[in-house]
mmCIF file with all atom_site columns, C-alpha atoms in Angstrom:
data_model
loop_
_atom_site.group_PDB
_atom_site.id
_atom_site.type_symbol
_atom_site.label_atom_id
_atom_site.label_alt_id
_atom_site.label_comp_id
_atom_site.label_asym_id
_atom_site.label_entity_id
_atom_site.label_seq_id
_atom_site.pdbx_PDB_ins_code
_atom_site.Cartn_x
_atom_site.Cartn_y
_atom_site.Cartn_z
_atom_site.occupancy
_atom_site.B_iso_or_equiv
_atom_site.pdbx_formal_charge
_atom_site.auth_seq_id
_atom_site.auth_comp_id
_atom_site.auth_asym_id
_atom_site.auth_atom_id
_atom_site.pdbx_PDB_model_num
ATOM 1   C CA . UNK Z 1 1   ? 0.000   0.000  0.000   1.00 81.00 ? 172 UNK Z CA 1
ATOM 2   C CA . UNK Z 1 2   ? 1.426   3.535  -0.826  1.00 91.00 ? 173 UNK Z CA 1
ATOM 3   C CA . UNK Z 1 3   ? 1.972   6.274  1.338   1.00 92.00 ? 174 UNK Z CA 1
ATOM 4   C CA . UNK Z 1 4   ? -1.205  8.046  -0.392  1.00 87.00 ? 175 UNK Z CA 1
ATOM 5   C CA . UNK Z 1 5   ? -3.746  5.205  0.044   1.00 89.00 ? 176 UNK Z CA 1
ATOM 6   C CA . UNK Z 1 6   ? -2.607  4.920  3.913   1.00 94.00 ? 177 UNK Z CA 1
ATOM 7   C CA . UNK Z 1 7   ? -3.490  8.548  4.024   1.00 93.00 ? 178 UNK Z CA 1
ATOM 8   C CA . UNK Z 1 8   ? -7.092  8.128  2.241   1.00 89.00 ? 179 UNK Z CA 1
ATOM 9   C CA . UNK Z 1 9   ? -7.520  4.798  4.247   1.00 93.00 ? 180 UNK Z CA 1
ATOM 10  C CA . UNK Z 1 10  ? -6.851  6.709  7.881   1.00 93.00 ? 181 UNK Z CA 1
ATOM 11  C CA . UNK Z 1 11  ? -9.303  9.717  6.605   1.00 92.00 ? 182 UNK Z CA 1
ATOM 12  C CA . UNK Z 1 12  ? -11.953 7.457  5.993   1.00 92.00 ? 183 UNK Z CA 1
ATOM 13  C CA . UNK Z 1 13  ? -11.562 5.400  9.014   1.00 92.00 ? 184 UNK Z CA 1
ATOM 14  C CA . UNK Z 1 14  ? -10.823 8.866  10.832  1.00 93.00 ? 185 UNK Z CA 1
ATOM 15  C CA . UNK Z 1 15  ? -14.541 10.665 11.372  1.00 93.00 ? 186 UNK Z CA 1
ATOM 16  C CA . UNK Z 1 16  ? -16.933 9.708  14.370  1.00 94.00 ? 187 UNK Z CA 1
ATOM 17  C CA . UNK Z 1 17  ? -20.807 9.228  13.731  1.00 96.00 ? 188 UNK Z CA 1
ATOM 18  C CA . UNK Z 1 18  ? -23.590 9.616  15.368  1.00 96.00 ? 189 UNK Z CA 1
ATOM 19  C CA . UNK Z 1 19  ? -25.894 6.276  15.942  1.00 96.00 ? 190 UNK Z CA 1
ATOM 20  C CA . UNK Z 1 20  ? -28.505 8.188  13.540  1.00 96.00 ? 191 UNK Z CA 1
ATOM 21  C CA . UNK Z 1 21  ? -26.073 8.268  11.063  1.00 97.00 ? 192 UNK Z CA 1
ATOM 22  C CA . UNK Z 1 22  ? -24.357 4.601  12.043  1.00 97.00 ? 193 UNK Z CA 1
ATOM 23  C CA . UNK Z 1 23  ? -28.614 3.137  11.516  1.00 97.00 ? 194 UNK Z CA 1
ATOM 24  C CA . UNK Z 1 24  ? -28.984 5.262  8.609   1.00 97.00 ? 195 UNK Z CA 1
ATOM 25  C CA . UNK Z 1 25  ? -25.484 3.682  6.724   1.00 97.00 ? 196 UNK Z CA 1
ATOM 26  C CA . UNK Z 1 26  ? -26.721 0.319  7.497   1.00 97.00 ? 197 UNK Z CA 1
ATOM 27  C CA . UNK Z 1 27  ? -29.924 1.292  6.020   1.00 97.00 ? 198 UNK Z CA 1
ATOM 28  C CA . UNK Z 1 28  ? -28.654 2.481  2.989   1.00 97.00 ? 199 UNK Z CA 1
ATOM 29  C CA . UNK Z 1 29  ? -26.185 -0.885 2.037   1.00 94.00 ? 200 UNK Z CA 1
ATOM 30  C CA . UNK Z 1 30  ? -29.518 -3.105 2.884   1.00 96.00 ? 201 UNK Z CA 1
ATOM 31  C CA . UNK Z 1 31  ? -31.114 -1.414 0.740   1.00 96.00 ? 202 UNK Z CA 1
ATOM 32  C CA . UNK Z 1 32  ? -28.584 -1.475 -2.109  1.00 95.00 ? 203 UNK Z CA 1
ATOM 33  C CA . UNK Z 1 33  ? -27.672 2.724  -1.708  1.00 95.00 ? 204 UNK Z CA 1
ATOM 34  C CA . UNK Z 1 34  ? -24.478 3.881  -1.811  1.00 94.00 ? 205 UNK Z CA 1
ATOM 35  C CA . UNK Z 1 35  ? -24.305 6.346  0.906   1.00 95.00 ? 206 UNK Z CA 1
ATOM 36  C CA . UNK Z 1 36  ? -21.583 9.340  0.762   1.00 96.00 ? 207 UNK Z CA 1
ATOM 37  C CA . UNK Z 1 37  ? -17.881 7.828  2.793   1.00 96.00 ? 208 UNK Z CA 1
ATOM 38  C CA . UNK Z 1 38  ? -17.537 8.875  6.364   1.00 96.00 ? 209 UNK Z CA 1
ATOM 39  C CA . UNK Z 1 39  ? -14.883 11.464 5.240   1.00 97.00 ? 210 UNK Z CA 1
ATOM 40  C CA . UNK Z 1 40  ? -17.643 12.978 2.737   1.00 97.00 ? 211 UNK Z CA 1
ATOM 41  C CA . UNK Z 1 41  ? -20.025 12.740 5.902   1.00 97.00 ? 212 UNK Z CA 1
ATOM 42  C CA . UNK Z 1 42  ? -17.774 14.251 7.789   1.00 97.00 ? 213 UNK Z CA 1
ATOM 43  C CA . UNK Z 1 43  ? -17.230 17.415 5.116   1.00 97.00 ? 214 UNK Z CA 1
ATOM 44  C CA . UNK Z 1 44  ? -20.363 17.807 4.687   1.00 98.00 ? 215 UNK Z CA 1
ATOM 45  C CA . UNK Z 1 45  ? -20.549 18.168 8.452   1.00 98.00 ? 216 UNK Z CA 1
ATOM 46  C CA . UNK Z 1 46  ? -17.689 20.914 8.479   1.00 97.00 ? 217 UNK Z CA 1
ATOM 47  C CA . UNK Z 1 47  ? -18.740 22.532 5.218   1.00 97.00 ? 218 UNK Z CA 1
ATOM 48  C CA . UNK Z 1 48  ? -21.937 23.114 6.489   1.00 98.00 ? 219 UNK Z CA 1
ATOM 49  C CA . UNK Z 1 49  ? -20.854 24.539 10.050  1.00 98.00 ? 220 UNK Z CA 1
ATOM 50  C CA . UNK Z 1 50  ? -18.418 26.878 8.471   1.00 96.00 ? 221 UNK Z CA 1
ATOM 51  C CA . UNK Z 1 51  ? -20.741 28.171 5.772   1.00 95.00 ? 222 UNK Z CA 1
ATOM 52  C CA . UNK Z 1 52  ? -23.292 28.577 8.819   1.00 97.00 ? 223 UNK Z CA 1
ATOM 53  C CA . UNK Z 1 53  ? -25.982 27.435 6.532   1.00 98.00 ? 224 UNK Z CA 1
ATOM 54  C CA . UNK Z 1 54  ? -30.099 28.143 7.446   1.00 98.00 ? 225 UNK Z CA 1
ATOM 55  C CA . UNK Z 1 55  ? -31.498 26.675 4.483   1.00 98.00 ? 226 UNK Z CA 1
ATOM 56  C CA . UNK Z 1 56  ? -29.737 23.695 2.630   1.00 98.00 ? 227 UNK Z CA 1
ATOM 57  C CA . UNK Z 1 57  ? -30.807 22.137 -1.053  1.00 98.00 ? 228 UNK Z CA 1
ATOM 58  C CA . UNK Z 1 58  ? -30.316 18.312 -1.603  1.00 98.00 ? 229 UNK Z CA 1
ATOM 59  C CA . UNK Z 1 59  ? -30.580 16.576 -4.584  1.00 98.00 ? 230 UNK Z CA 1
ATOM 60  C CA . UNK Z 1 60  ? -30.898 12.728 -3.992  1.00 97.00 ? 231 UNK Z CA 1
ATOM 61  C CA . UNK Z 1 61  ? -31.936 11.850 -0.013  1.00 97.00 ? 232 UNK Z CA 1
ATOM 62  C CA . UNK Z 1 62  ? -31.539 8.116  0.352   1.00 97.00 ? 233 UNK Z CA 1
ATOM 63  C CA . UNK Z 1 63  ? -31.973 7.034  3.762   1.00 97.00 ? 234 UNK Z CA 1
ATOM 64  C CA . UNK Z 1 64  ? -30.523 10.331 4.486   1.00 97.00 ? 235 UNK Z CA 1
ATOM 65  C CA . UNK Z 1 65  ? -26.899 9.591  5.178   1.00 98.00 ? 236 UNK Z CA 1
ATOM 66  C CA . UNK Z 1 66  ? -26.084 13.214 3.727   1.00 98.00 ? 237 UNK Z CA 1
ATOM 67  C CA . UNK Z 1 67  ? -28.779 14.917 5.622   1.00 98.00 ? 238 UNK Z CA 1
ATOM 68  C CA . UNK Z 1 68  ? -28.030 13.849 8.831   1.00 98.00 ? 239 UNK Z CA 1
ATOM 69  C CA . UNK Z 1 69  ? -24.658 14.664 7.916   1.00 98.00 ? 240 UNK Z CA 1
ATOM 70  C CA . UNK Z 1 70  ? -25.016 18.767 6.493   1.00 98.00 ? 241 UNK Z CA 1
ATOM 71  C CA . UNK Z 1 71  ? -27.569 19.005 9.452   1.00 98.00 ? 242 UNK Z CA 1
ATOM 72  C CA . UNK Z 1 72  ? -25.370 17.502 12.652  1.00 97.00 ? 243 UNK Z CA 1
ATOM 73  C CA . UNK Z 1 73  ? -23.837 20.671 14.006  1.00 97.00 ? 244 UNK Z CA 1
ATOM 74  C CA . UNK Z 1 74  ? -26.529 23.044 12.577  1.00 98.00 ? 245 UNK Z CA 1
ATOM 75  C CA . UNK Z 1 75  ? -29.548 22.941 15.087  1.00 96.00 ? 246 UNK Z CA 1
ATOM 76  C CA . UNK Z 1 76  ? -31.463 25.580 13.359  1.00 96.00 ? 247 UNK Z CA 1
ATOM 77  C CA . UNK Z 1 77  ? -30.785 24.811 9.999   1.00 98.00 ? 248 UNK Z CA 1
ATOM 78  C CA . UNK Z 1 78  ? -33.781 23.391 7.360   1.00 98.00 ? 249 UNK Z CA 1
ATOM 79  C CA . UNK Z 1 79  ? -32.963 21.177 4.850   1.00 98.00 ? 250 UNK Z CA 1
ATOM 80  C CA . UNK Z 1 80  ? -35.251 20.882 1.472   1.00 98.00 ? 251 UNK Z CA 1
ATOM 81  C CA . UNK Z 1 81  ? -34.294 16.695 -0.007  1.00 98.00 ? 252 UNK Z CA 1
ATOM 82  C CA . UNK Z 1 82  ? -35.817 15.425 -3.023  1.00 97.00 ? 253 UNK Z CA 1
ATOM 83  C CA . UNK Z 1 83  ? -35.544 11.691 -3.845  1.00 97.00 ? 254 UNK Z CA 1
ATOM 84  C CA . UNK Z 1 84  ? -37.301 9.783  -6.761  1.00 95.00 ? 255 UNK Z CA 1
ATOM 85  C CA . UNK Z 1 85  ? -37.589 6.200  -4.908  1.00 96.00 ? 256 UNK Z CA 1
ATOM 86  C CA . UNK Z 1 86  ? -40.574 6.190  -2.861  1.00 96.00 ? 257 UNK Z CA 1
ATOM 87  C CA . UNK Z 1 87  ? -39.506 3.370  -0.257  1.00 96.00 ? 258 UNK Z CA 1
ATOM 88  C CA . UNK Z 1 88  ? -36.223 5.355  0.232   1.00 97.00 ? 259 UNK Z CA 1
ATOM 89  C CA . UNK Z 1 89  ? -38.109 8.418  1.202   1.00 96.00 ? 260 UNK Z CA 1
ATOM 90  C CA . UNK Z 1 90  ? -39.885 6.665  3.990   1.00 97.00 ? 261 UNK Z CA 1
ATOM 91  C CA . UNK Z 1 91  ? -37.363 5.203  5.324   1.00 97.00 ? 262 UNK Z CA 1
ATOM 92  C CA . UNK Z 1 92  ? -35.463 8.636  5.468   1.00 97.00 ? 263 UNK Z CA 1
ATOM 93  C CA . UNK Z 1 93  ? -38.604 10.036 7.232   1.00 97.00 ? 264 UNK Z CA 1
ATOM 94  C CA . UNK Z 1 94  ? -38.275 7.511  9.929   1.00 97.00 ? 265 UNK Z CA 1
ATOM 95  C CA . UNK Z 1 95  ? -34.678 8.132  10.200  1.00 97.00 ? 266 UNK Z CA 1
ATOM 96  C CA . UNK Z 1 96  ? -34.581 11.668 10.315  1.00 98.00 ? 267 UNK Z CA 1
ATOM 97  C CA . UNK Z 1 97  ? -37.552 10.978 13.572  1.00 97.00 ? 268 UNK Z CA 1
ATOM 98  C CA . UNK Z 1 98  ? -35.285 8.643  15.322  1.00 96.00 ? 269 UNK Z CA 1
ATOM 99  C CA . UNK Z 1 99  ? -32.746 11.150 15.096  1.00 96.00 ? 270 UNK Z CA 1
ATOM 100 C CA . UNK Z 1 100 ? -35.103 13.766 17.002  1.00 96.00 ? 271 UNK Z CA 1
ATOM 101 C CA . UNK Z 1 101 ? -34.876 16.419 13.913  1.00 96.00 ? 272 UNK Z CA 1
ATOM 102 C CA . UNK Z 1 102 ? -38.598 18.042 13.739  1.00 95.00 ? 273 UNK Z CA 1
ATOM 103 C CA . UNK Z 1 103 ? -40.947 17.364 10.744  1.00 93.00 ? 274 UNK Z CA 1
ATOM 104 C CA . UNK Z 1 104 ? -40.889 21.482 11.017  1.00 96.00 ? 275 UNK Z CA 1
ATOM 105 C CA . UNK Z 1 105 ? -36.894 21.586 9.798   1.00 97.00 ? 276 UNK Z CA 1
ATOM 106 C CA . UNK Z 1 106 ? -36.952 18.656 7.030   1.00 98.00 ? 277 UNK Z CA 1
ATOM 107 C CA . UNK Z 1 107 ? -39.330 19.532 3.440   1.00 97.00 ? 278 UNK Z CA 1
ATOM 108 C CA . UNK Z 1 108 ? -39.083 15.895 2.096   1.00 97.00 ? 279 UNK Z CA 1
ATOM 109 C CA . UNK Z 1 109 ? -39.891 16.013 -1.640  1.00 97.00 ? 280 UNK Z CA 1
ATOM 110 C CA . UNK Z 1 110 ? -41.003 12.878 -3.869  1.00 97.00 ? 281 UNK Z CA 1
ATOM 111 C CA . UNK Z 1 111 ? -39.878 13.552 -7.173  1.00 95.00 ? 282 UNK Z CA 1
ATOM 112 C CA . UNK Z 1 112 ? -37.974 14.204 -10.152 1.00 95.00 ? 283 UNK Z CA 1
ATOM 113 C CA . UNK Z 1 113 ? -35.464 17.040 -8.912  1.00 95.00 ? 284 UNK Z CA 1
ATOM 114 C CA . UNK Z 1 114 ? -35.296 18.649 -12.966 1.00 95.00 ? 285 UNK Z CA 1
ATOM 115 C CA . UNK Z 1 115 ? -38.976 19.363 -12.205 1.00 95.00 ? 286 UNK Z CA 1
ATOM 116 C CA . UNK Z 1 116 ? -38.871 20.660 -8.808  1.00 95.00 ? 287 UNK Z CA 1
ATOM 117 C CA . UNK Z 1 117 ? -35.489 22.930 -8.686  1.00 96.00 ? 288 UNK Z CA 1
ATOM 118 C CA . UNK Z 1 118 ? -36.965 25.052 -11.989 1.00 96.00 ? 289 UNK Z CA 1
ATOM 119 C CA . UNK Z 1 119 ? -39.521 26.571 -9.496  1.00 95.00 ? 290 UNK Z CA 1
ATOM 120 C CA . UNK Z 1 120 ? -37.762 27.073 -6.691  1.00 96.00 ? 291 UNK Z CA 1
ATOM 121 C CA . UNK Z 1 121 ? -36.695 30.978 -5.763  1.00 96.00 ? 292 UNK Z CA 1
ATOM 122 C CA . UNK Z 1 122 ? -33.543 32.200 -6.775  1.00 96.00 ? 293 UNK Z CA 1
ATOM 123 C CA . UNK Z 1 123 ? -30.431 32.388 -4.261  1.00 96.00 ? 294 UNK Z CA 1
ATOM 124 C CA . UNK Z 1 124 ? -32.376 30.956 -1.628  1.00 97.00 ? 295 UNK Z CA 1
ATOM 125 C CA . UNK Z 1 125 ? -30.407 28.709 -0.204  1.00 98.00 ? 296 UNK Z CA 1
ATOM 126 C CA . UNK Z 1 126 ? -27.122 28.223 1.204   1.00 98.00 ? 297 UNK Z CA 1
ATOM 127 C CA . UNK Z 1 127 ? -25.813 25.014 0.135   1.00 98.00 ? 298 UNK Z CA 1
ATOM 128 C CA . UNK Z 1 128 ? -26.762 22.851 -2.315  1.00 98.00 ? 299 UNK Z CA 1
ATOM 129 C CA . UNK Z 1 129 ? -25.636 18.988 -1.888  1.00 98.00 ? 300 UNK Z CA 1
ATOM 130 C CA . UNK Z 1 130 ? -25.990 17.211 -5.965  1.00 98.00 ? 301 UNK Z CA 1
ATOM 131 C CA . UNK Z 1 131 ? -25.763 13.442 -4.802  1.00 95.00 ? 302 UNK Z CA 1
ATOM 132 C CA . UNK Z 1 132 ? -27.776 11.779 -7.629  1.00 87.00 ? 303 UNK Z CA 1
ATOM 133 C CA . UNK Z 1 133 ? -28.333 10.654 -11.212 1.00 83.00 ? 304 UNK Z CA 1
ATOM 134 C CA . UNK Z 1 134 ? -24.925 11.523 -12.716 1.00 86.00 ? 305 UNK Z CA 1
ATOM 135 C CA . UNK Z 1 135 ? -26.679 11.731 -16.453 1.00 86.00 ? 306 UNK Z CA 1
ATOM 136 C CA . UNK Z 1 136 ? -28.564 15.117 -15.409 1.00 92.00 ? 307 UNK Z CA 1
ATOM 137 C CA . UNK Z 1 137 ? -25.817 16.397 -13.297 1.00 95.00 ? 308 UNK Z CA 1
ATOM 138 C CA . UNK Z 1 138 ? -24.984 19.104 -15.620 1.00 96.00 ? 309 UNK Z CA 1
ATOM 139 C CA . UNK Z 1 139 ? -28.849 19.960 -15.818 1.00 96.00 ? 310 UNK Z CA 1
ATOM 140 C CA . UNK Z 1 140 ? -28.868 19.825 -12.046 1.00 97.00 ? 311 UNK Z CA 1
ATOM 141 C CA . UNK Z 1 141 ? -25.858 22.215 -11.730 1.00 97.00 ? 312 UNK Z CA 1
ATOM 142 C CA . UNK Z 1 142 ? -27.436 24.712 -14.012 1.00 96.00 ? 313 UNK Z CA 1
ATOM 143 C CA . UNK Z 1 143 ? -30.357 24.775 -11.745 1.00 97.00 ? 314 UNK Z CA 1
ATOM 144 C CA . UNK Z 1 144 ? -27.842 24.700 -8.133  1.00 98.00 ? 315 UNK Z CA 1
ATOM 145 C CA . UNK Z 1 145 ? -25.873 27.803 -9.368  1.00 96.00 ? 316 UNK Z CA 1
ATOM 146 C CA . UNK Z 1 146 ? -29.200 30.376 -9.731  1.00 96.00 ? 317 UNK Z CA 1
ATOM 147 C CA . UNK Z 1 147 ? -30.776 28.228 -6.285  1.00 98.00 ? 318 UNK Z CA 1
ATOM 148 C CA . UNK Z 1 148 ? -27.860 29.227 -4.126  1.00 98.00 ? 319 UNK Z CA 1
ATOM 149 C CA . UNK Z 1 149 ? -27.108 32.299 -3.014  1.00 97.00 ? 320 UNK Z CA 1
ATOM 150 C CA . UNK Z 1 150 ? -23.723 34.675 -3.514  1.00 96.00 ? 321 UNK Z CA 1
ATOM 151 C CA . UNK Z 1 151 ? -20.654 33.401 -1.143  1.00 96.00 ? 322 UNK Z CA 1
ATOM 152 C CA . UNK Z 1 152 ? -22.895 29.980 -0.804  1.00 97.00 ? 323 UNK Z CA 1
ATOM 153 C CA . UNK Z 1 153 ? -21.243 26.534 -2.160  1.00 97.00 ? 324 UNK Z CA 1
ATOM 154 C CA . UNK Z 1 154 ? -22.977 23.815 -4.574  1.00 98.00 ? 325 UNK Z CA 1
ATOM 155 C CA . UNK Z 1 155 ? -21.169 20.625 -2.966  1.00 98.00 ? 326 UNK Z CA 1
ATOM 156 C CA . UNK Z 1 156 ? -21.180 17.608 -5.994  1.00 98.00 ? 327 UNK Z CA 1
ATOM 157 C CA . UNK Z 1 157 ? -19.811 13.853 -3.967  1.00 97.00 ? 328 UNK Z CA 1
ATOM 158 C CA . UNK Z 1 158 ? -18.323 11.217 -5.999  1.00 95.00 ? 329 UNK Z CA 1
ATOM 159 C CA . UNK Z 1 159 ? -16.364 13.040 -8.046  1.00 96.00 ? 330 UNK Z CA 1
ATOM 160 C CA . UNK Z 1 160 ? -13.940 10.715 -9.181  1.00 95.00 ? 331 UNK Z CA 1
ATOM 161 C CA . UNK Z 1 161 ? -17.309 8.231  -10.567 1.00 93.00 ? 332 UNK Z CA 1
ATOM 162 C CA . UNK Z 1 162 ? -15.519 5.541  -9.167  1.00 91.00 ? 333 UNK Z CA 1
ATOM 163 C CA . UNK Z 1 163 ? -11.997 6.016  -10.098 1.00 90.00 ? 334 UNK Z CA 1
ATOM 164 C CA . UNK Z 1 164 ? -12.836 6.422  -13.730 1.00 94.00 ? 335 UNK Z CA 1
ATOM 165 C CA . UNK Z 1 165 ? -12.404 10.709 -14.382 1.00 95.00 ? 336 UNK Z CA 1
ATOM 166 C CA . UNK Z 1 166 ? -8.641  10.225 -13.496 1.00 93.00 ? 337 UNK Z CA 1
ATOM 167 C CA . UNK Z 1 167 ? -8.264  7.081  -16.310 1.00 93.00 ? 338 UNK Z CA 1
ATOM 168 C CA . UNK Z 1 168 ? -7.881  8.460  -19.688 1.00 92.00 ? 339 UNK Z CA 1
ATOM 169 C CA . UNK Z 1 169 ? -9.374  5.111  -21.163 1.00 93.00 ? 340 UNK Z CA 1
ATOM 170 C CA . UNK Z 1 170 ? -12.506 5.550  -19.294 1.00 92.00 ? 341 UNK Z CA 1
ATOM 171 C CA . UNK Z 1 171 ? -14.538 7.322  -22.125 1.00 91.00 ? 342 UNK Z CA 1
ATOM 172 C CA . UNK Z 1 172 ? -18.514 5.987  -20.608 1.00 92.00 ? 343 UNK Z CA 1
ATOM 173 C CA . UNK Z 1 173 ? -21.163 8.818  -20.305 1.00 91.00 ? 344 UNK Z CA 1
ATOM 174 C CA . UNK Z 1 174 ? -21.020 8.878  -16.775 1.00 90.00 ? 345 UNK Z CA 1
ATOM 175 C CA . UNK Z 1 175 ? -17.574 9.976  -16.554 1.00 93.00 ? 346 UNK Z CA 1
ATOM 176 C CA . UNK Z 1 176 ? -17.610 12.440 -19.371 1.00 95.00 ? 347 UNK Z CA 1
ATOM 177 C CA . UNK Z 1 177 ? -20.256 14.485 -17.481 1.00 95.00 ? 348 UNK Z CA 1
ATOM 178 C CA . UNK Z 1 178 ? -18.549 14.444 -14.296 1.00 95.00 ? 349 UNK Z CA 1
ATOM 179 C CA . UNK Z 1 179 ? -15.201 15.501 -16.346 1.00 95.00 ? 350 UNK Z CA 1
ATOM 180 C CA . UNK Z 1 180 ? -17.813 18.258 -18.840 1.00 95.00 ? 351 UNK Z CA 1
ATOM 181 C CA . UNK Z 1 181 ? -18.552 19.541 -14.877 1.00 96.00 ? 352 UNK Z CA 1
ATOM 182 C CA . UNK Z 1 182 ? -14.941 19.114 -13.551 1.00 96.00 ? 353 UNK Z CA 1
ATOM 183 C CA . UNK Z 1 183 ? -13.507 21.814 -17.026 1.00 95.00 ? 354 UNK Z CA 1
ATOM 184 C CA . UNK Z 1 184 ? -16.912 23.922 -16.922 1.00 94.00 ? 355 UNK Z CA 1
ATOM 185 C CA . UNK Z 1 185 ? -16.424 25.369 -13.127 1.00 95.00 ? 356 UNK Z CA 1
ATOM 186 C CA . UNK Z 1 186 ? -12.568 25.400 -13.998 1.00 93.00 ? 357 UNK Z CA 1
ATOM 187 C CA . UNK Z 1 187 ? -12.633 27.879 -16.355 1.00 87.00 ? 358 UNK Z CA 1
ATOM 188 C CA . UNK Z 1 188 ? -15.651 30.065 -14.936 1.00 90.00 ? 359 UNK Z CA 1
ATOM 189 C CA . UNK Z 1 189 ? -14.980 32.970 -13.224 1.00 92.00 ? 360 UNK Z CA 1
ATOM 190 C CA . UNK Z 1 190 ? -18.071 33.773 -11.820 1.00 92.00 ? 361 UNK Z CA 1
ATOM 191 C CA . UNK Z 1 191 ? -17.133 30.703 -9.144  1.00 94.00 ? 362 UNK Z CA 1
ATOM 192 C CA . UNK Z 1 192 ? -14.235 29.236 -7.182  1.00 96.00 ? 363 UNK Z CA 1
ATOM 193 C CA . UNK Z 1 193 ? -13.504 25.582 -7.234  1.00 96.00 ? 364 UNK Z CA 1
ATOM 194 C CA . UNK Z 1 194 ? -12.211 23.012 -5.095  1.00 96.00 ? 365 UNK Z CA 1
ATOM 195 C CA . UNK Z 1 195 ? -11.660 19.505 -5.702  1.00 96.00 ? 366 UNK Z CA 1
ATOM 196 C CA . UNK Z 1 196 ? -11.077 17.035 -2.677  1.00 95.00 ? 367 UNK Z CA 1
ATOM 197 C CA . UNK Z 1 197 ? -10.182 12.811 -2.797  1.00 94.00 ? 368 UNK Z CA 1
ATOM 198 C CA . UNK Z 1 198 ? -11.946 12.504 0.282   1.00 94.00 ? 369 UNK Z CA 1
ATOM 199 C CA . UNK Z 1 199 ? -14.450 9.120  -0.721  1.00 94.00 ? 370 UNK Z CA 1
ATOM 200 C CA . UNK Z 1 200 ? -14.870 8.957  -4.156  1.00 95.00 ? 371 UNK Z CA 1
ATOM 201 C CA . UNK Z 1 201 ? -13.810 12.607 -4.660  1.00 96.00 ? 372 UNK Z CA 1
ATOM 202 C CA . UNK Z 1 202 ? -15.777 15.702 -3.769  1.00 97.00 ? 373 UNK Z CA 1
ATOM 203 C CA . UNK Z 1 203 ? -16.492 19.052 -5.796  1.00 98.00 ? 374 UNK Z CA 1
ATOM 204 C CA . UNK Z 1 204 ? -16.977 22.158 -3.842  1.00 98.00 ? 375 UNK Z CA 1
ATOM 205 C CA . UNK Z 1 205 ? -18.113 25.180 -5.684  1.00 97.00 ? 376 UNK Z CA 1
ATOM 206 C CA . UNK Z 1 206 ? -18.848 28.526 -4.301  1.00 97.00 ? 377 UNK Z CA 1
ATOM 207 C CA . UNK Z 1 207 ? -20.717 31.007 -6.093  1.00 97.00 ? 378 UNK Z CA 1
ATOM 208 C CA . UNK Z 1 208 ? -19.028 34.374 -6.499  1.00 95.00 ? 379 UNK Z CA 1
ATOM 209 C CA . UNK Z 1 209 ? -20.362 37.926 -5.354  1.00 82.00 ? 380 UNK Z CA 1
ATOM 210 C CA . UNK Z 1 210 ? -21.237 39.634 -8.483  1.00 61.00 ? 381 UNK Z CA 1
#
């Protein structure tokens, strides 16, 4: 093992979790979900806290593994989550009640997000999480950067799509989005970008003043 993948392997291994969070990761594998890494749980955590969000965005809710994670430090916070699978929705619902958050701070949305995030006001929320269907991601992006307000950050997990964006003979449509994403907030000044191999690789972007 090289001195690199020690380092991933002891970040991963590194973050506590609450038992909501513990139930809710269990959940998700059952279940066949793959729920954001520790690390990425733990990001989310800090990203959150130091962005001192009120009103977070989430595309794809699970079980909510990345809820519970953006919300864990922010008691005040309300988080809007739309998820497509119907089962996975309750089960988040019941989750999210175990973990004593009230029904008054969660807006659980069953749905297709492309239909929902067109209506939604403009720069109204703080963060915006992206943790679903990689095919639309660069429809959901469009829709994340006029959502979230100035100095707020549009957080995209699994960056890396599994390992593939960094091989050059990975050429699947998957990848090619996430690498289309990856050059488009490169090049744009109108937002800083920050790319992190915590999990499967996370994208931070924070939309500019201006």
């Amino acid at each position: 093992m090289s001195k690199l993948e020690r380092n991933w392997q002891y970040a991963e291994q590194y973050p506590g979790e609450t038992d909501a969070l513990v139930r809710a990761r269990r959940l998700s594998l059952e279940l066949g979900i793959e729920p954001v890494s520790r690390s990425v749980g733990a990001y989310l955590s800090g990203i959150a806290a130091l962005n001192k969000a009120e009103a977070i965005f989430e595309v794809g809710t699970g079980v909510g593994v990345s809820g519970l994670s953006l919300l864990r430090h922010l008691p005040d916070a309300t988080l809007t989550s739309i998820e497509i699978e119907p089962e996975h929705l309750r089960e988040a619902r019941t989750i999210f009640a175990e973990a004593g958050i009230p029904a008054a701070r969660l807006r659980l949305i069953e749905g297709d997000a492309l239909h929902v995030m067109p209506r939604l006001n403009l720069g109204a929320y703080d963060l915006v999480l992206l943790d679903a269907n990689t095919a639309q991601l660069l429809d959901y992006f469009e829709h994340a950067l006029s959502i979230v307000r100035p100095g707020g950050c549009v957080i995209v997990p699994s960056a890396f799509a599994h390992g593939q964006v960094p091989d050059p003979a990975a050429r699947d449509e998957a990848t090619q989005t996430m690498r289309d994403l990856l050059a488009l907030v490169a090049d744009s000044p109108a937002i800083a970008s920050m790319l992190s191999p915590a999990g499967d690789g996370v994208l931070t972007i924070v939309r500019l003043d201006g």
